[in-house]
mmCIF file of C-alpha atoms in Angstrom:
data_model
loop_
_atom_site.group_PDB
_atom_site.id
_atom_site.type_symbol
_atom_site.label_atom_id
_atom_site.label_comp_id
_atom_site.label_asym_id
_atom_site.label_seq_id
_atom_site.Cartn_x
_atom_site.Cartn_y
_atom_site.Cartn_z
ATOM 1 C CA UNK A 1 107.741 71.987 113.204
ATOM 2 C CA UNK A 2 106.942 68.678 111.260
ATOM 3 C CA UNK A 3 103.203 69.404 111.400
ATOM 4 C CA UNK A 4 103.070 72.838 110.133
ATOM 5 C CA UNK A 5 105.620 71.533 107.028
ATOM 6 C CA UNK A 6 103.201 68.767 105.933
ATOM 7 C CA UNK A 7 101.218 68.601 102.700
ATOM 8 C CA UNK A 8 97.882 67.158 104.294
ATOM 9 C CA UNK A 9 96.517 69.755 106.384
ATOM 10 C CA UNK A 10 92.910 68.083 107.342
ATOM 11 C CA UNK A 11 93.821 66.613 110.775
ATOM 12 C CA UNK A 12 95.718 69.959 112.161
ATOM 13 C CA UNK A 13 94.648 71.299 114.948
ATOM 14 C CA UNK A 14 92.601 74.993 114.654
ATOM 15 C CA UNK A 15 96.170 76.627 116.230
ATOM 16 C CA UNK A 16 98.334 74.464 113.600
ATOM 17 C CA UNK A 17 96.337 75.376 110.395
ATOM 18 C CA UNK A 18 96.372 79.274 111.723
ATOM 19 C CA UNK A 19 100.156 79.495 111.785
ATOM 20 C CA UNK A 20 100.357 77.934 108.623
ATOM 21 C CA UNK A 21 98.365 80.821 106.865
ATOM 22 C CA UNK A 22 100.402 83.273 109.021
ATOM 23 C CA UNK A 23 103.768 81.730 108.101
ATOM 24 C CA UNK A 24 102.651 82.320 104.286
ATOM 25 C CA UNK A 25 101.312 85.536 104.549
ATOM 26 C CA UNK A 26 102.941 87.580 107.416
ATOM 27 C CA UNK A 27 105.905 85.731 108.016
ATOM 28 C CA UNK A 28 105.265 85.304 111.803
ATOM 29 C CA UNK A 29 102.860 83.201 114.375
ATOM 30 C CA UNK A 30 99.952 84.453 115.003
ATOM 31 C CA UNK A 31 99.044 86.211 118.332
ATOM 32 C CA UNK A 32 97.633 84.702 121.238
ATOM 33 C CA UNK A 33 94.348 87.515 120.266
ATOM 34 C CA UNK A 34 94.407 85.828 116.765
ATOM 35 C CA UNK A 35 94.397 81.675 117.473
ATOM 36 C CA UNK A 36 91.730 82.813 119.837
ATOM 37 C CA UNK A 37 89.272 84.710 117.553
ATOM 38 C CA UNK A 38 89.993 81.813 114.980
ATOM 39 C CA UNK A 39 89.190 78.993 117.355
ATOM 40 C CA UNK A 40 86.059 80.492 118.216
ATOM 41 C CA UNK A 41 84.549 80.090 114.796
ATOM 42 C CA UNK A 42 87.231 77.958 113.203
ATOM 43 C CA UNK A 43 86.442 79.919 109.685
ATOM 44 C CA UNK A 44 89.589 80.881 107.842
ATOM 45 C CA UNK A 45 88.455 83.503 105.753
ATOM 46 C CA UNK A 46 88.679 86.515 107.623
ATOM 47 C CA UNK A 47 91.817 85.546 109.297
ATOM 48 C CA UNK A 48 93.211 85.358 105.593
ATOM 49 C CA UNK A 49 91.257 88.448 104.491
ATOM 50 C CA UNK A 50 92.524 90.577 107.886
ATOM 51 C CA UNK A 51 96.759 89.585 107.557
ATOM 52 C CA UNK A 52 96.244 90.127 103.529
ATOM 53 C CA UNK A 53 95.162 94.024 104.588
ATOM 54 C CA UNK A 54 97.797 94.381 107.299
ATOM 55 C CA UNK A 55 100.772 96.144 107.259
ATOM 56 C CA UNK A 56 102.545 93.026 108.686
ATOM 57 C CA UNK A 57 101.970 91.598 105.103
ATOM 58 C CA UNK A 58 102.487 94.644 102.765
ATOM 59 C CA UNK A 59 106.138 94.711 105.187
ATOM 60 C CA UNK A 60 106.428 91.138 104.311
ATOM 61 C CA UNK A 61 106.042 90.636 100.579
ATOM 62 C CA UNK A 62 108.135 93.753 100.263
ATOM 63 C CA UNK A 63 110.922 91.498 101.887
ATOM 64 C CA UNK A 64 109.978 88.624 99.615
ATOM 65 C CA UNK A 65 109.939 91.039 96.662
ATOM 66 C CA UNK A 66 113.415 93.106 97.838
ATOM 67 C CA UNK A 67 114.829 89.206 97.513
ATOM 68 C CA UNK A 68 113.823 88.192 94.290
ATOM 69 C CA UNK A 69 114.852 91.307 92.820
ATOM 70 C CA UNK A 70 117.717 91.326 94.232
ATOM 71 C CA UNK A 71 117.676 94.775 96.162
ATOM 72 C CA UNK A 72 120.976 96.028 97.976
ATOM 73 C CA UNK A 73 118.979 97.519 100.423
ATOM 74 C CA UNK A 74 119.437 101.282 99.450
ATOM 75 C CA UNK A 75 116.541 103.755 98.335
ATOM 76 C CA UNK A 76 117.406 103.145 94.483
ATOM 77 C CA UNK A 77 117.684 99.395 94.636
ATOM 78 C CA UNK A 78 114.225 99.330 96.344
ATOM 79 C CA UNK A 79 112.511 101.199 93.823
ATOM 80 C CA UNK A 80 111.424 97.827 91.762
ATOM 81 C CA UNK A 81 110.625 95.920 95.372
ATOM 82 C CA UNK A 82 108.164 99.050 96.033
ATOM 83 C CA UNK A 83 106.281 98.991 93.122
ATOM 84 C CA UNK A 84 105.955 94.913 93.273
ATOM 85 C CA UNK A 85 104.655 95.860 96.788
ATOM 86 C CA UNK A 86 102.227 98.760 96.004
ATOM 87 C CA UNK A 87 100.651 96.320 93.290
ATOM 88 C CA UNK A 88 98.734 93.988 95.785
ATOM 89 C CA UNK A 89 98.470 96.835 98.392
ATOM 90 C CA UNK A 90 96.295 98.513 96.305
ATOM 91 C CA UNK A 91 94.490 95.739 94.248
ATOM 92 C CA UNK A 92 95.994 96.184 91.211
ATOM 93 C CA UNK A 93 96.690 93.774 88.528
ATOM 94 C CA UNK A 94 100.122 92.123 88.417
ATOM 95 C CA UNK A 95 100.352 93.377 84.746
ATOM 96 C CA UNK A 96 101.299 97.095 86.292
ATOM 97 C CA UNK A 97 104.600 95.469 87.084
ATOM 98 C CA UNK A 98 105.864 95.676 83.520
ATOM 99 C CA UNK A 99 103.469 98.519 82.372
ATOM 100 C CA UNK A 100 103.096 100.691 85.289
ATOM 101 C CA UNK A 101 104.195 104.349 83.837
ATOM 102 C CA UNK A 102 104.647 105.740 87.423
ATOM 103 C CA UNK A 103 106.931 104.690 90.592
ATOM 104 C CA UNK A 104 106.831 104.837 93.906
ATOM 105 C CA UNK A 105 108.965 106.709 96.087
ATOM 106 C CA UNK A 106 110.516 105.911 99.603
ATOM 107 C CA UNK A 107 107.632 107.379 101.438
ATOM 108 C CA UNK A 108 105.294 104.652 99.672
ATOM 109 C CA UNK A 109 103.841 107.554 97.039
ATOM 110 C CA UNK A 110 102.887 107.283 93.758
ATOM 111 C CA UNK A 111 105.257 109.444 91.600
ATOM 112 C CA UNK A 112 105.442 110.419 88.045
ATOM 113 C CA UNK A 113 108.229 108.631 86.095
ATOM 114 C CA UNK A 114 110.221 111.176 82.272
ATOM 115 C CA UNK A 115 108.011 110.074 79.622
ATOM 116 C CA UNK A 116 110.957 108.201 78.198
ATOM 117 C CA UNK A 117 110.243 105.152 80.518
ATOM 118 C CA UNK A 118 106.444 105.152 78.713
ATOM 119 C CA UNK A 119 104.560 102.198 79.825
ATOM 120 C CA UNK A 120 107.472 99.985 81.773
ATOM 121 C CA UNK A 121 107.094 99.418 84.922
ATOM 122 C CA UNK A 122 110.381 97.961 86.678
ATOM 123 C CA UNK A 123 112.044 97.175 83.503
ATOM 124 C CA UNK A 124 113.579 100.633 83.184
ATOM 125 C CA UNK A 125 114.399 101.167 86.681
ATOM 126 C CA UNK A 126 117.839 102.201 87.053
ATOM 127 C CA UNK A 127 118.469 99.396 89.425
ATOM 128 C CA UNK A 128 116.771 96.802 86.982
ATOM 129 C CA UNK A 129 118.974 97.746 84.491
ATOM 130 C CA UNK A 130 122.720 98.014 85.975
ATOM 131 C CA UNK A 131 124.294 95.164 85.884
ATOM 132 C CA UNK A 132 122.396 93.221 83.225
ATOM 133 C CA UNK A 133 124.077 93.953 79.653
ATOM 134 C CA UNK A 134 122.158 94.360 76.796
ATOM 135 C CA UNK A 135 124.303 93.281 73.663
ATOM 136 C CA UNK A 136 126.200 91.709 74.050
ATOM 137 C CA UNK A 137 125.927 89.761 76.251
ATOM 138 C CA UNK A 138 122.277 89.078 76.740
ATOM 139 C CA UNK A 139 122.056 89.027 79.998
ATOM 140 C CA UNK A 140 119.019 91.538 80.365
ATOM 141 C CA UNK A 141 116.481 89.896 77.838
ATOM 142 C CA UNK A 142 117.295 86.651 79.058
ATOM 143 C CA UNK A 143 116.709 87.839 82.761
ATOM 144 C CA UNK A 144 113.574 89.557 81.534
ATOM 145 C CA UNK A 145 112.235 86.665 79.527
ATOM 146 C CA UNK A 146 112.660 84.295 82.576
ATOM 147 C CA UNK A 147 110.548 86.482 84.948
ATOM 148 C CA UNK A 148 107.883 87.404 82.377
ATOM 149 C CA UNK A 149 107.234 84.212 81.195
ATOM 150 C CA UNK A 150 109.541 81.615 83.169
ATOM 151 C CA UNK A 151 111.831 80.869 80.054
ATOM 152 C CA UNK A 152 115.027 79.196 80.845
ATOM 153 C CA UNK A 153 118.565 80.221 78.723
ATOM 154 C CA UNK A 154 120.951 77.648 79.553
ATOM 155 C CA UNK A 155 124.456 78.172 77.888
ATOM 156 C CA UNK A 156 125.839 74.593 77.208
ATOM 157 C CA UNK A 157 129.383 73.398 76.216
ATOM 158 C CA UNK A 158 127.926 72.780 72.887
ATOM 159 C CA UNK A 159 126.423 76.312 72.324
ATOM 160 C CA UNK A 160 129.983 77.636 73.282
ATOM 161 C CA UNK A 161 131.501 75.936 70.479
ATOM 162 C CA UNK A 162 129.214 76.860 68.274
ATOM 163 C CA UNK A 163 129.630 80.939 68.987
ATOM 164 C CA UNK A 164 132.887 80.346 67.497
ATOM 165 C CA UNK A 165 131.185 79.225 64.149
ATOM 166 C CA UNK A 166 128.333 80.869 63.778
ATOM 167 C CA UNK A 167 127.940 83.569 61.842
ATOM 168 C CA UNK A 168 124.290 85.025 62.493
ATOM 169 C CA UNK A 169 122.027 83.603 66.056
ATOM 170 C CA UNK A 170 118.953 84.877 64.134
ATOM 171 C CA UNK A 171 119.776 82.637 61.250
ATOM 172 C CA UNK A 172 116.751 79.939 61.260
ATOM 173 C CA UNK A 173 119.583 77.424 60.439
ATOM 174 C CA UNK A 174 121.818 78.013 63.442
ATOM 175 C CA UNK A 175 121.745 76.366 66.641
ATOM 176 C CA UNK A 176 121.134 79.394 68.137
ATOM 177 C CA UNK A 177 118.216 80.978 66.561
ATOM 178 C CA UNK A 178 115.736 78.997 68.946
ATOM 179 C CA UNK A 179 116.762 81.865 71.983
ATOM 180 C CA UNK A 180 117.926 84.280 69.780
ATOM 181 C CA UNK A 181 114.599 84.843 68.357
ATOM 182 C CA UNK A 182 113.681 86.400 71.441
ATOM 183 C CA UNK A 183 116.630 87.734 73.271
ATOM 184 C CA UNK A 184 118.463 89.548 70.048
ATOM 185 C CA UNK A 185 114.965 91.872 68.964
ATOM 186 C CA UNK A 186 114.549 92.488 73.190
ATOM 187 C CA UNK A 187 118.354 93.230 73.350
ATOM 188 C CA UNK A 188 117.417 95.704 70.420
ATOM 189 C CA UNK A 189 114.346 97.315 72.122
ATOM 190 C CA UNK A 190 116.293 97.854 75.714
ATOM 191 C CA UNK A 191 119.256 100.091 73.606
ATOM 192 C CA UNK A 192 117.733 103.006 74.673
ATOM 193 C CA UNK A 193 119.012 102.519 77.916
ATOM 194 C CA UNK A 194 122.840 102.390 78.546
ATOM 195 C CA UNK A 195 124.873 99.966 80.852
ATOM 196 C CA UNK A 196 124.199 102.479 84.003
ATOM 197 C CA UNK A 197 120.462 102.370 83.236
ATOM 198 C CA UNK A 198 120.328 105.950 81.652
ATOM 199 C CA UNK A 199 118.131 107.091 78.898
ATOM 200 C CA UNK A 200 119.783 108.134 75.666
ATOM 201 C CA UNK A 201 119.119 108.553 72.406
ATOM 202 C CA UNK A 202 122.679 108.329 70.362
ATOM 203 C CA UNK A 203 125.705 105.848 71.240
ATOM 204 C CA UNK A 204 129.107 106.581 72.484
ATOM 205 C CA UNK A 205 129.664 107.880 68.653
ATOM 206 C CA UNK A 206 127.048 109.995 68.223
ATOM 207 C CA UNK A 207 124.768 107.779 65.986
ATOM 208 C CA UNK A 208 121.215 107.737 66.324
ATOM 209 C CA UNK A 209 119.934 104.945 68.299
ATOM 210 C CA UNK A 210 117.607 102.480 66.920
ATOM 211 C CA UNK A 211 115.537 100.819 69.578
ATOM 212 C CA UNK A 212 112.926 98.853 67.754
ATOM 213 C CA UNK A 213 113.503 95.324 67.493
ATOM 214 C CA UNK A 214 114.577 96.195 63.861
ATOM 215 C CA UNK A 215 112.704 93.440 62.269
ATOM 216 C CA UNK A 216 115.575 90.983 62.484
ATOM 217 C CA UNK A 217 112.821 88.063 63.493
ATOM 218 C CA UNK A 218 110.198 88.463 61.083
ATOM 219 C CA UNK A 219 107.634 86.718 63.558
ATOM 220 C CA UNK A 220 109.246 88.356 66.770
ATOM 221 C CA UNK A 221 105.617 88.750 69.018
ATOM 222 C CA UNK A 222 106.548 92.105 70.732
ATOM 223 C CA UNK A 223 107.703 93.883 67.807
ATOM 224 C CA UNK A 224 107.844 97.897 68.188
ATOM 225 C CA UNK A 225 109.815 100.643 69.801
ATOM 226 C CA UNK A 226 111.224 100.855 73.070
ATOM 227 C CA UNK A 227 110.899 98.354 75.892
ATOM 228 C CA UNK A 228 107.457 99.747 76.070
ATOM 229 C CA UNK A 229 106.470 97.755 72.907
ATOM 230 C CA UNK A 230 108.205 94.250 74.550
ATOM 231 C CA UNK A 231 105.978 95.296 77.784
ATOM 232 C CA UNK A 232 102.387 96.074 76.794
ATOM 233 C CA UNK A 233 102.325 92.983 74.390
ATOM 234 C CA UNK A 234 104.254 90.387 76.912
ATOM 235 C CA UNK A 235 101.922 90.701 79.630
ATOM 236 C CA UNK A 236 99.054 89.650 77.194
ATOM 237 C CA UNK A 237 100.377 86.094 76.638
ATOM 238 C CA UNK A 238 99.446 83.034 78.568
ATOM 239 C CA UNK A 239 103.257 82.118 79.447
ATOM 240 C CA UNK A 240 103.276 85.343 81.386
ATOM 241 C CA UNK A 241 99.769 84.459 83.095
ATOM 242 C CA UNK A 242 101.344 81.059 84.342
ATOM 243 C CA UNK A 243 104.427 82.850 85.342
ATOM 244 C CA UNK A 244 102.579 85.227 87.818
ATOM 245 C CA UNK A 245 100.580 82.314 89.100
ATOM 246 C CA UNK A 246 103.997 80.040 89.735
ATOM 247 C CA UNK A 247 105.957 82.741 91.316
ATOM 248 C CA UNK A 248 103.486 83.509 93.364
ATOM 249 C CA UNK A 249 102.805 79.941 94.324
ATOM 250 C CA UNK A 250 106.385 79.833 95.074
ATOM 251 C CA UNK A 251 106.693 82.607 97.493
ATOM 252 C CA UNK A 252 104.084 80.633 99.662
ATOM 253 C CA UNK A 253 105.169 77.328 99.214
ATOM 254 C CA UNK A 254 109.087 77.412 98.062
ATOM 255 C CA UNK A 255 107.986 75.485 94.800
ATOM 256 C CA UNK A 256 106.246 75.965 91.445
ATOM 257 C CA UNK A 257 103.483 74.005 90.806
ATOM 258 C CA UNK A 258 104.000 71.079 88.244
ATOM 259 C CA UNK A 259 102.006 72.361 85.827
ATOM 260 C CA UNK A 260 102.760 69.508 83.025
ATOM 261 C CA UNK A 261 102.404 66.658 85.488
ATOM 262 C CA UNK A 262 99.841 65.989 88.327
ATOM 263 C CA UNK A 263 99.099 69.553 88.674
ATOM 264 C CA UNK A 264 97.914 70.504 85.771
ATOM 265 C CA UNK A 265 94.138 70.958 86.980
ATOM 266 C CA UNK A 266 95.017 72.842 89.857
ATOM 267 C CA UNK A 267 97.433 74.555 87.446
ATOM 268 C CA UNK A 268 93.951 75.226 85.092
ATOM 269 C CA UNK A 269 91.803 76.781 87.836
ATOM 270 C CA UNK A 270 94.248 79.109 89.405
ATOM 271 C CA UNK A 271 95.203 80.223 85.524
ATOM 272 C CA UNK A 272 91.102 80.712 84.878
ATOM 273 C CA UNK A 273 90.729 82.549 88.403
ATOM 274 C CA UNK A 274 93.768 84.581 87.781
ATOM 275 C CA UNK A 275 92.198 86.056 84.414
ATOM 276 C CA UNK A 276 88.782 86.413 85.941
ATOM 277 C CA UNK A 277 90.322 88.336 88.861
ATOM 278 C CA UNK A 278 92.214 90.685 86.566
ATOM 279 C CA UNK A 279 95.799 89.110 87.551
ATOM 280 C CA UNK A 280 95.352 90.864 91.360
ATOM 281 C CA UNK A 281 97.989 89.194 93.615
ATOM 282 C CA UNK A 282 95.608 89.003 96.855
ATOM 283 C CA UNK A 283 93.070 87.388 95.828
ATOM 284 C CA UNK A 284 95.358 84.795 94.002
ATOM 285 C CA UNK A 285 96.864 84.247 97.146
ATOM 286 C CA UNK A 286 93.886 83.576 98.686
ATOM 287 C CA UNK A 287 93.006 81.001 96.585
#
């Protein structure tokens, strides 16, 4: 067990280093077949290459992707999980996560999603959306906003005190306006969809519902309509690009890189070969 947890993997034996890659990729040893095709060449490539087309690791990143979302298990709560899943099964680009206008349904098909969702991916799937409050409480941009781009909310003692003062958080001047300036025009955009993750178009009084980000932050860098607006511009930005390469560099080694310390090179090659490569999970992986 100690060798296959250490950093420096030059002196492991062929049989070590193979159950290493299988750890991260499958989530199992490899077969006594396997360590011996790899020990008669010793090249790791196709090992890597064969478990990243297997069905051992499209089964296993769907359990690493029912986790981080959160799944309960059932056929609804899955529906997010899937379509993290189908994304690298199919070489697509990790952008479809967020823009993907289609699901995919319990049988692993692709199926059309109301127009309403538009270009959305998982962030108007019913399960995405119950139990994360819009306005507010804030819970659902600030949720979103950390997965997109990896931005931490933190709700101190101080910034409980000052709710009970302040009377706008997009004021420039309050204490608040630094998270705010994000999480009140995305609050704003997600009103479309209610508590229970339904679509609607008027509120509980019968007023029409205004789902743009209303131009309360005059620099606000997903302005527009709908969630759709929020998705199609987010996954253009660079904090999104290092947030796909650190959560993926999590779910195979438990950590994100430290990409403002004595990673940031490594950090620098995996962001260039993650734009070259079109934001595919697989090959990311591989690298």
């Amino acid at each position: 067990p100690e060798s296959l947890l250490r950093d420096d993997s030059t002196d492991l034996t062929p049989r070590i280093r193979l159950a290493r890659v299988a750890l991260d990729l499958i989530g199992r040893i490899p077969t006594e077949d396997e360590f011996l095709r790899f020990e008669e060449n010793d090249h790791l490539d196709p090992m890597i290459d064969a478990y990243l087309d297997s069905e051992d690791f499209k089964n296993f990143f769907f359990h690493r992707a029912r986790t981080e979302l959160r799944s309960r298990g059932t056929e609804e709560s899955d529906e997010p999980a899937r379509l993290w899943t189908y994304i690298p099964t199919n070489d697509l680009s990790n952008r479809e996560l967020f823009t993907a206008d289609y699901s995919i349904d319990s049988s692993w098909r692709k199926v059309s999603r109301p127009p309403e969702h538009g270009p959305t991916g998982i962030l108007t799937m019913k399960d995405y959306l119950v139990s994360k409050p819009g306005l507010p409480k804030f819970t659902y941009p600030a949720q979103v906003l950390t997965f997109a781009m990896g931005l931490q909310f933190e709700v101190s003692d101080a910034v409980e005190e000052a709710r009970q003062k302040v009377v706008s958080t997009t004021d420039p001047d309050s204490m608040c306006y630094s998270c705010h300036k994000l999480l009140t025009p995305l609050a704003y955009q997600r009103e479309g969809w209610d508590a229970e993750g339904n679509y609607r178009t008027v509120d509980d009084e019968g007023n029409h519902i205004d789902d743009s980000d209303r131009g309360v932050i005059p620099d606000y860098p997903f302005k527009g309509k709908g969630l759709g607006a929020f998705a199609t511009q987010v996954v253009k930005k660079e904090l999104f690009v290092r947030s796909f390469v650190n959560l993926h560099n999590d779910m195979l080694f438990h950590r994100q890189l430290r990409v403002h310390e004595d990673q940031r090179d490594e950090y620098k090659k995996l962001y260039d070969f993650s734009l070259e490569n079109g934001l595919k999970i697989r090959p990311l992986l591989k690298k």
